[in-house]
Tab-separated table of C-alpha atoms in Angstrom:
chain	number	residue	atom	x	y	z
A	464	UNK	CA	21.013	49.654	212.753
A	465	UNK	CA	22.717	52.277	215.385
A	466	UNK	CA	20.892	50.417	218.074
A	467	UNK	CA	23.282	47.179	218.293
A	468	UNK	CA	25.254	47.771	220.973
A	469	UNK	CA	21.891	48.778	223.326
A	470	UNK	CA	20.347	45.464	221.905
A	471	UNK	CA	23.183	43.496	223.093
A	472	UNK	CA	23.709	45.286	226.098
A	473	UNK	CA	20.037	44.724	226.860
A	474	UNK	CA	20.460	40.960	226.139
A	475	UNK	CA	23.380	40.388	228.769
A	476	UNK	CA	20.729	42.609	231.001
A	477	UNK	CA	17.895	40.015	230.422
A	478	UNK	CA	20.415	36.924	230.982
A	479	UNK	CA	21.495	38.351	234.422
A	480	UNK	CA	18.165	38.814	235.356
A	481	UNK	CA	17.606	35.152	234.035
A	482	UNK	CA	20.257	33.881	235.693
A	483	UNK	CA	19.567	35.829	239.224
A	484	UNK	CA	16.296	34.407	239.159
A	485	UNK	CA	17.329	31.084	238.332
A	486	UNK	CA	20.025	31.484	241.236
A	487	UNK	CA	16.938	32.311	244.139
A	488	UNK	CA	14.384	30.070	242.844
A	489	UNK	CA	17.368	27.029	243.173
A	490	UNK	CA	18.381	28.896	247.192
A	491	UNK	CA	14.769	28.417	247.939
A	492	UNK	CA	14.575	25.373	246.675
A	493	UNK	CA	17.929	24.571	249.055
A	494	UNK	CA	15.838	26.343	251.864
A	495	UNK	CA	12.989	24.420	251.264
A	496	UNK	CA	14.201	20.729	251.157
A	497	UNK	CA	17.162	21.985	253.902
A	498	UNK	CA	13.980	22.458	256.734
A	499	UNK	CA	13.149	19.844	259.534
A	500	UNK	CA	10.207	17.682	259.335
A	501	UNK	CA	6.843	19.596	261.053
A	502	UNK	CA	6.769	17.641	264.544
A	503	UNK	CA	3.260	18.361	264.912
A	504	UNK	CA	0.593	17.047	262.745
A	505	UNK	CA	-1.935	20.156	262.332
A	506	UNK	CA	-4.382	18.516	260.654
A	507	UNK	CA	-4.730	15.859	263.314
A	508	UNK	CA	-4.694	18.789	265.907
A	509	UNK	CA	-7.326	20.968	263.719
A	510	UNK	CA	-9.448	17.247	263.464
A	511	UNK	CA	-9.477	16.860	267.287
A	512	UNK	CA	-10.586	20.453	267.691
A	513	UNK	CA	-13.144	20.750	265.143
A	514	UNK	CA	-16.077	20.375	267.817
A	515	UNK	CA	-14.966	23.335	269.472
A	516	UNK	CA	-14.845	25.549	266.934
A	517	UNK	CA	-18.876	26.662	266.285
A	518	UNK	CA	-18.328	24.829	262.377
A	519	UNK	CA	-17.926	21.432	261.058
A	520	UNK	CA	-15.748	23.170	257.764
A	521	UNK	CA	-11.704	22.714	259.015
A	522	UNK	CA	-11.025	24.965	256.488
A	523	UNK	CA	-13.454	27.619	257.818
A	524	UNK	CA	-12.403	26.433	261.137
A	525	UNK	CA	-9.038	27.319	260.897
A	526	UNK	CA	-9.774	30.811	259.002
A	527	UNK	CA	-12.152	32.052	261.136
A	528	UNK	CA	-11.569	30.277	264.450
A	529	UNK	CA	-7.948	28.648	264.950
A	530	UNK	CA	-5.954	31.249	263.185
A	531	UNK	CA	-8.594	33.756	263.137
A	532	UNK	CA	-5.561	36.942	263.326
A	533	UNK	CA	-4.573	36.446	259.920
A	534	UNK	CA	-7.860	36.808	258.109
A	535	UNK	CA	-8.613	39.792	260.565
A	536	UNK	CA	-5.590	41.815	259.219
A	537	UNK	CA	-6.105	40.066	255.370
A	538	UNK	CA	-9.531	41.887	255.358
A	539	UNK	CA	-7.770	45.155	256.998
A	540	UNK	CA	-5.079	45.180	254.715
A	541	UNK	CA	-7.750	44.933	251.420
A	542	UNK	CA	-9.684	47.932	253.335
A	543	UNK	CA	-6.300	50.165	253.105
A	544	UNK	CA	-5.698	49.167	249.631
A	545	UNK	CA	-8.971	50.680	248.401
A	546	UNK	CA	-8.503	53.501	250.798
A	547	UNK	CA	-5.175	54.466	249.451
A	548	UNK	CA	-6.856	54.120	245.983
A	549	UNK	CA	-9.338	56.607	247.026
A	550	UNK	CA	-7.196	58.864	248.856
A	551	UNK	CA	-4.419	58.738	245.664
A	552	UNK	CA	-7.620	61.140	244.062
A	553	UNK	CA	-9.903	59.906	241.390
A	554	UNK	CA	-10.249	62.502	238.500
A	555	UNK	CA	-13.568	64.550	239.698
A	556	UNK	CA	-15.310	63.965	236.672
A	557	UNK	CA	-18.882	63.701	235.498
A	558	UNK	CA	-19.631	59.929	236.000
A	559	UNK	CA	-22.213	59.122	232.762
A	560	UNK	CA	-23.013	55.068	232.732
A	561	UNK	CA	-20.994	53.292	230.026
A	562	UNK	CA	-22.394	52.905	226.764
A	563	UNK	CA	-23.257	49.132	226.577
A	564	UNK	CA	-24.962	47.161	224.424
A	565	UNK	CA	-28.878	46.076	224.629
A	566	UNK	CA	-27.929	41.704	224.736
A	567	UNK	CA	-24.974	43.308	228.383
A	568	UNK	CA	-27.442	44.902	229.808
A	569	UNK	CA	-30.237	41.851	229.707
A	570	UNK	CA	-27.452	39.582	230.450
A	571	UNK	CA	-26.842	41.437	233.954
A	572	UNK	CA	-30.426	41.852	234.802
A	573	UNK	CA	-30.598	38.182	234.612
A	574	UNK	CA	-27.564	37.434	236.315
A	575	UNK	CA	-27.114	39.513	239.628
A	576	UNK	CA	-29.672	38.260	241.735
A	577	UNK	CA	-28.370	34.984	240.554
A	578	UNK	CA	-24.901	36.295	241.719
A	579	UNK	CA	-26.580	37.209	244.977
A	580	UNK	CA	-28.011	34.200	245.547
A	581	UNK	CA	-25.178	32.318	245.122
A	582	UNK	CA	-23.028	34.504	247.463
A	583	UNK	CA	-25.593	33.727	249.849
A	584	UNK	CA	-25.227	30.020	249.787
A	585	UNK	CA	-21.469	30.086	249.465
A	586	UNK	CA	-21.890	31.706	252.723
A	587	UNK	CA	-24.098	29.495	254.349
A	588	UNK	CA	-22.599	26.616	253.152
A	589	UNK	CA	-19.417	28.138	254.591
A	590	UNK	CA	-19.950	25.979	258.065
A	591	UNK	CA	-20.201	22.966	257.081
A	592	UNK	CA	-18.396	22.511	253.326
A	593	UNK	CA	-16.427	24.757	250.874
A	594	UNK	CA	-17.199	28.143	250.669
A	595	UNK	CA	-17.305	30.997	252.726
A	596	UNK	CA	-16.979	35.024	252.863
A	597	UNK	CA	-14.158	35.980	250.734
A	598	UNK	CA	-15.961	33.452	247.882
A	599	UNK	CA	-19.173	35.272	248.855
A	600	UNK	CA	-17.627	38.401	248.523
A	601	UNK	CA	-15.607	37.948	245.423
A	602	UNK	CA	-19.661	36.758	243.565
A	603	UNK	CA	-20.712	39.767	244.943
A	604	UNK	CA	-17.981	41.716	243.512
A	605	UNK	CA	-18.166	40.114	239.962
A	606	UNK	CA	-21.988	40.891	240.420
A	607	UNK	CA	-20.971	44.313	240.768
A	608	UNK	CA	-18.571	44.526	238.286
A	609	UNK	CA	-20.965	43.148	235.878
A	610	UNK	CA	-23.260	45.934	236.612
A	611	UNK	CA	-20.507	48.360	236.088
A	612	UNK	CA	-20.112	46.953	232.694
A	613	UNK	CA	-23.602	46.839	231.403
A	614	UNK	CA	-23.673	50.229	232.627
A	615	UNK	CA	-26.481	50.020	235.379
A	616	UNK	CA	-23.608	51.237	238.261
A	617	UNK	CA	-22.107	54.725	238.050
A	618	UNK	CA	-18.474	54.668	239.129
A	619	UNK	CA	-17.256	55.672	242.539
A	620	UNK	CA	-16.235	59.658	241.584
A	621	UNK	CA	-16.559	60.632	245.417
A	622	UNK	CA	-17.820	58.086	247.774
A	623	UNK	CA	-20.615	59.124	250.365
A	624	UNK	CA	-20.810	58.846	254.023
A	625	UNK	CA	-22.601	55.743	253.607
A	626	UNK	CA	-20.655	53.787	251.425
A	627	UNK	CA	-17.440	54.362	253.286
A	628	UNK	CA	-19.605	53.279	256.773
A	629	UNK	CA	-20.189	49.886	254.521
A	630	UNK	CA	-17.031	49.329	253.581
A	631	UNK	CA	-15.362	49.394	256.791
A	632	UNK	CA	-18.453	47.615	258.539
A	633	UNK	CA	-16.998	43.939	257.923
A	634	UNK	CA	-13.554	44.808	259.545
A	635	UNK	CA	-14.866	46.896	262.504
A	636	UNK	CA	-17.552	44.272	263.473
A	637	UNK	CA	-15.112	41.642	262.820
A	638	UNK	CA	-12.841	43.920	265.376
A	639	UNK	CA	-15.454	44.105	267.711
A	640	UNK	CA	-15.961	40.487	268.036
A	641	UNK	CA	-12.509	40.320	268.167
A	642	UNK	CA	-12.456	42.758	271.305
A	643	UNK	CA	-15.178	40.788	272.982
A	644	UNK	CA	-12.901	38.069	273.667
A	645	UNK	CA	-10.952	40.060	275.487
A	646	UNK	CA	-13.337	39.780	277.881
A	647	UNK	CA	-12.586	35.413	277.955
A	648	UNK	CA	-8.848	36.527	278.394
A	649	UNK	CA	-7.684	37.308	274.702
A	650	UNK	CA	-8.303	38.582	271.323
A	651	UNK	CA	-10.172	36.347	269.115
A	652	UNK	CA	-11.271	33.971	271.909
A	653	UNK	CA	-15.014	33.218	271.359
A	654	UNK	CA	-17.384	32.011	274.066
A	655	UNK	CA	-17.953	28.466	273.360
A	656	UNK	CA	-21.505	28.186	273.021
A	657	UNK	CA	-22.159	31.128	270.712
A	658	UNK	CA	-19.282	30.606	268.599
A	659	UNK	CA	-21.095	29.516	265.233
A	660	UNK	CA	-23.402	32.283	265.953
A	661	UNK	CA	-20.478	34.941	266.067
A	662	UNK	CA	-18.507	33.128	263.393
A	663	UNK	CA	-21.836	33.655	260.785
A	664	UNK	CA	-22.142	37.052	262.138
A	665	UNK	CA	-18.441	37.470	260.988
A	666	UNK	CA	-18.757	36.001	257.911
A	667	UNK	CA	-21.626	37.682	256.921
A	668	UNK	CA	-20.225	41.239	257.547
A	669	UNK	CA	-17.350	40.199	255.315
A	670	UNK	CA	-19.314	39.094	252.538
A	671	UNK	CA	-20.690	42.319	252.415
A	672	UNK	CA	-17.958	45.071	253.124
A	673	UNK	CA	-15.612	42.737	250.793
A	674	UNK	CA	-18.217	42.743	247.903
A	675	UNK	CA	-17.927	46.208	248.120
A	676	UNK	CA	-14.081	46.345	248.997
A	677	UNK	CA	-13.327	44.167	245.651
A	678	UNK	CA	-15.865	45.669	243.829
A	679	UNK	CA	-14.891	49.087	244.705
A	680	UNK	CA	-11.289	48.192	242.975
A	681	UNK	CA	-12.636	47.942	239.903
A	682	UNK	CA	-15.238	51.238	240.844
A	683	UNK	CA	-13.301	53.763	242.005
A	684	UNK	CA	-11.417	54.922	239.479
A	685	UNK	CA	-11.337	58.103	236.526
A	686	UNK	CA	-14.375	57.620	234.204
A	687	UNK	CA	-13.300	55.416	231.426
A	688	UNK	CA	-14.025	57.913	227.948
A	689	UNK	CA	-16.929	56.852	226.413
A	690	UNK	CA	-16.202	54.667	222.924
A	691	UNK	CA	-17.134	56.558	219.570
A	692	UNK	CA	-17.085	52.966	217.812
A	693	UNK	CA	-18.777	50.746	220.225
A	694	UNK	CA	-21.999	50.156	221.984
A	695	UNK	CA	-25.433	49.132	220.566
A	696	UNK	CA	-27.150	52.629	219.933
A	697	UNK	CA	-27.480	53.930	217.107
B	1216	UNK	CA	-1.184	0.414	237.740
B	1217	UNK	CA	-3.083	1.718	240.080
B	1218	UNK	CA	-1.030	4.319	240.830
B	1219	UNK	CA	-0.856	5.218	236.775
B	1220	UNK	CA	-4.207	5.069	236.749
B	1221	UNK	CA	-4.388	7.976	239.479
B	1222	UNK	CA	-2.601	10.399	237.384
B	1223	UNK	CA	-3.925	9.984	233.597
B	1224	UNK	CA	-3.198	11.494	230.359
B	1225	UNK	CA	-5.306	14.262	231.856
B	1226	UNK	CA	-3.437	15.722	234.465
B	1227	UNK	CA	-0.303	15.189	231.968
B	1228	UNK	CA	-2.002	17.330	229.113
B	1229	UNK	CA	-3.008	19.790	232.082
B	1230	UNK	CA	-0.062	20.673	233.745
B	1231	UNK	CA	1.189	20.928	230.181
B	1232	UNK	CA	-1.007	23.348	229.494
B	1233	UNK	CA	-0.558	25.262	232.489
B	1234	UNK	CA	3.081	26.015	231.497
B	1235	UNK	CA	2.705	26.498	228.094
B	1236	UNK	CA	-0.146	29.060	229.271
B	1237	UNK	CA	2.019	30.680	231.945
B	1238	UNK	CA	4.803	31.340	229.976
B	1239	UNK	CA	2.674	32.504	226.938
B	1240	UNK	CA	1.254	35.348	229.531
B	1241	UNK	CA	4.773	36.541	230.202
B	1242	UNK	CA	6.212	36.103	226.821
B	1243	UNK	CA	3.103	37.921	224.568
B	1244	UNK	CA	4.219	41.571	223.499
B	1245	UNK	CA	0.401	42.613	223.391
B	1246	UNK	CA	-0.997	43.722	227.038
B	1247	UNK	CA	-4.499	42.469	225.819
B	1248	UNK	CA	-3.339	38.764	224.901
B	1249	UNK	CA	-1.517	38.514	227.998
B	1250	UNK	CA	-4.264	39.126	230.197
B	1251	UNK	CA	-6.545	36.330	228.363
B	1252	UNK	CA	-3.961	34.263	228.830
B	1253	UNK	CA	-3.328	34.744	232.291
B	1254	UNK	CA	-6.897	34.172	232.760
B	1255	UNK	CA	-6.973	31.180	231.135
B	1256	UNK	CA	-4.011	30.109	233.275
B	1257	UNK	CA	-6.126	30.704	236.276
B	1258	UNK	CA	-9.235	28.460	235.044
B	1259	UNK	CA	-6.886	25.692	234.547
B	1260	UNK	CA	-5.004	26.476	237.796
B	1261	UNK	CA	-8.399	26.022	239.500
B	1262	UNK	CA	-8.909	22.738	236.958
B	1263	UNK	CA	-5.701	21.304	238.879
B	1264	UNK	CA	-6.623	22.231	242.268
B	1265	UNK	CA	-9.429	20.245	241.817
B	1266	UNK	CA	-8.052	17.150	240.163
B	1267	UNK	CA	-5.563	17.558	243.739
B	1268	UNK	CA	-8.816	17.413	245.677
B	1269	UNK	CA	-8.763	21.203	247.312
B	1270	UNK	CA	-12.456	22.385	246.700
B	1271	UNK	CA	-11.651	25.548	248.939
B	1272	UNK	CA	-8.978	26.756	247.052
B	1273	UNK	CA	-10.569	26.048	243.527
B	1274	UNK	CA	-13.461	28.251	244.539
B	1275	UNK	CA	-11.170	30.690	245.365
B	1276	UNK	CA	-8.799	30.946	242.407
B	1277	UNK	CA	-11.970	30.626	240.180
B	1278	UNK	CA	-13.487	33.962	241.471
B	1279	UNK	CA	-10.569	35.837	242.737
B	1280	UNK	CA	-7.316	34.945	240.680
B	1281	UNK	CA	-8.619	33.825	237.472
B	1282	UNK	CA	-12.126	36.262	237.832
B	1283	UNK	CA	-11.694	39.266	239.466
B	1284	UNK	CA	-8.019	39.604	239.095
B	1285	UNK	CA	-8.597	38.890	235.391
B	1286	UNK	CA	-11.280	41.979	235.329
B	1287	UNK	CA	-9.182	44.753	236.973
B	1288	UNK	CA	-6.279	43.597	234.146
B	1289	UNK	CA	-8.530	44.064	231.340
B	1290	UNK	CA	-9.665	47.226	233.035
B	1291	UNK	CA	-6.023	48.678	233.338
B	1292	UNK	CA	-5.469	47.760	229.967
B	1293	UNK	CA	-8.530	49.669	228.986
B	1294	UNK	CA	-7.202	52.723	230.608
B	1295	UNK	CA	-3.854	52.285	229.461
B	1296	UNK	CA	-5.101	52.547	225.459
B	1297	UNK	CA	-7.659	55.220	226.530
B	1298	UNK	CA	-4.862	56.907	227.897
B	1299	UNK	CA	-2.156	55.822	224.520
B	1300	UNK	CA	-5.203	56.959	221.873
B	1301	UNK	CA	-5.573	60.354	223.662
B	1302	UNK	CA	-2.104	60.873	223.538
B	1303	UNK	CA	-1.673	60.094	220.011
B	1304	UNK	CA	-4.472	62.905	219.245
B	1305	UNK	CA	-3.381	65.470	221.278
B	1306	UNK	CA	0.046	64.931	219.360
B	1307	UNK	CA	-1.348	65.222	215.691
């Protein structure tokens, strides 16, 4: 074959690649071991703290509470994903329900209020053992998804007024509780009493704008053509 | 012993598995195999979270990495052969 030369050329390609990777996985390795032992012992810290926080989780503690910035911008940063996917323009087509067969579509009407229900309790249970919104979220995406599939949800062609208050609800009540701590003398800092109250409150304005966030990944999007071959009617 | 006896034949034959399942998800030519596989490599990622005792983060990789992540691939590859087949027509 002509095509010898590229083939080998492509080969030394692949083996540098190999070989660079090889060389930065073995510098962080270097980088890794190279680093002084932590001098403070967060989890005993996060243990002697865990009364203050409003929940008796440490995990959901330390999310929500302790180091409560980084899921603030985690849940901003998912919001201007999806927003760039809607503002990168979805093909403004007809959106028709996907063809699905008669043993999807019983499947999902059995399973999303199950979904919901468990999203629920993954959020309650949030407080006080694992769990919590983006869990919550991510059921209530997958219930959503489901529905997508089984053809029940039409996809997101041009999102309403309503939809895009709901997706941005979790982060701008999140933000607002956020700014009311400003108030105690900084961002984040909940009033001690009422801080499992605002921390459900939180949590429960995730679980909903990130079901929709996560869902809306898989939603928004150009109608998928509709199979010739598949599907259950005749 | 007892330390043996912590890690069995189980977590052996896992974290086998978990590299034999990661590299088969890079290494398959077809888009479609790859994503099964990858999703399979996230149920047993969240199998070995849990045998390392980290509830949270098996939860987690169960309904993001391996399930949700796992759905959007399928869905691009969808598109992708929606996108291949119409091609191929429009060429004939």
């Amino acid at each position: 074959m002509s095509g010898s030369p590229g083939a080998g050329r492509s080969r030394i390609v692949t083996w540098a690649v190999v070989g660079l990777c090889l060389g930065l996985a073995g510098a962080l390795a270097w980088a890794m071991l190279d680093l002084p032992a932590p001098s403070t012992r967060l989890p005993g810290q996060v243990a002697a703290q865990l009364e203050r926080s409003g929940v008796e989780h440490p995990v959901t503690a330390v999310l929500l509470n302790f180091r409560g910035y980084d899921t603030l911008l985690e849940i901003a940063v998912l919001l201007l994903a999806l927003l760039g996917m809607l503002a990168a323009g979805v093909a403004p087509r007809a959106s028709a329900p996907l063809g699905a067969s008669s043993m999807l579509a019983a499947l999902a009407r059995a399973l999303a209020p199950l979904m919901v229900l468990v999203a629920g309790y993954l959020l309650w249970a949030g407080a006080f053992r694992p769990g919590g919104a983006f869990q919550a979220g991510a059921v209530l995406a997958a219930a959503g998804v489901l529905l997508r599939l089984a053809g029940f949800l039409p996809a997101w062609t041009r999102p309403g007024a309503a939809l895009r208050m709901a997706l941005a609800a979790g982060f701008a009540l999140f933000l607002a509780i956020a700014a009311l701590g400003l108030t105690e003398g900084a961002l984040l800092r909940y009033p001690e009493p009422s801080a499992g109250a605002l921390i459900l409150a939180i949590e429960s304005g995730l679980t909903f704008s990130l079901g929709l966030i996560l869902a809306g990944l898989f939603l928004a999007g150009p109608e998928l053509p509709r199979r010739e071959d598949g599907g259950g009617t005749p | 012993m007892t330390e043996l006896a912590d890690f069995g034949v189980f977590d052996v034959l896992l974290a086998l598995a978990l590299l034999g399942s990661a590299w088969r998800a890079l290494a398959a030519p077809d888009l479609f195999k790859a994503t099964v596989l990858f999703i399979v490599f996230g149920l047993l990622m969240a199998l070995a979270w849990a045998r390392l005792a980290a509830p949270d983060i098996v939860l987690a990789e169960a309904a993001i990495g391996a399930g949700l992540t796992g759905a959007l691939l399928l869905d691009a590859v969808g598109h992708l052969r929606a996108r291949r087949r119409a091609r191929e027509e429009d060429g004939r």
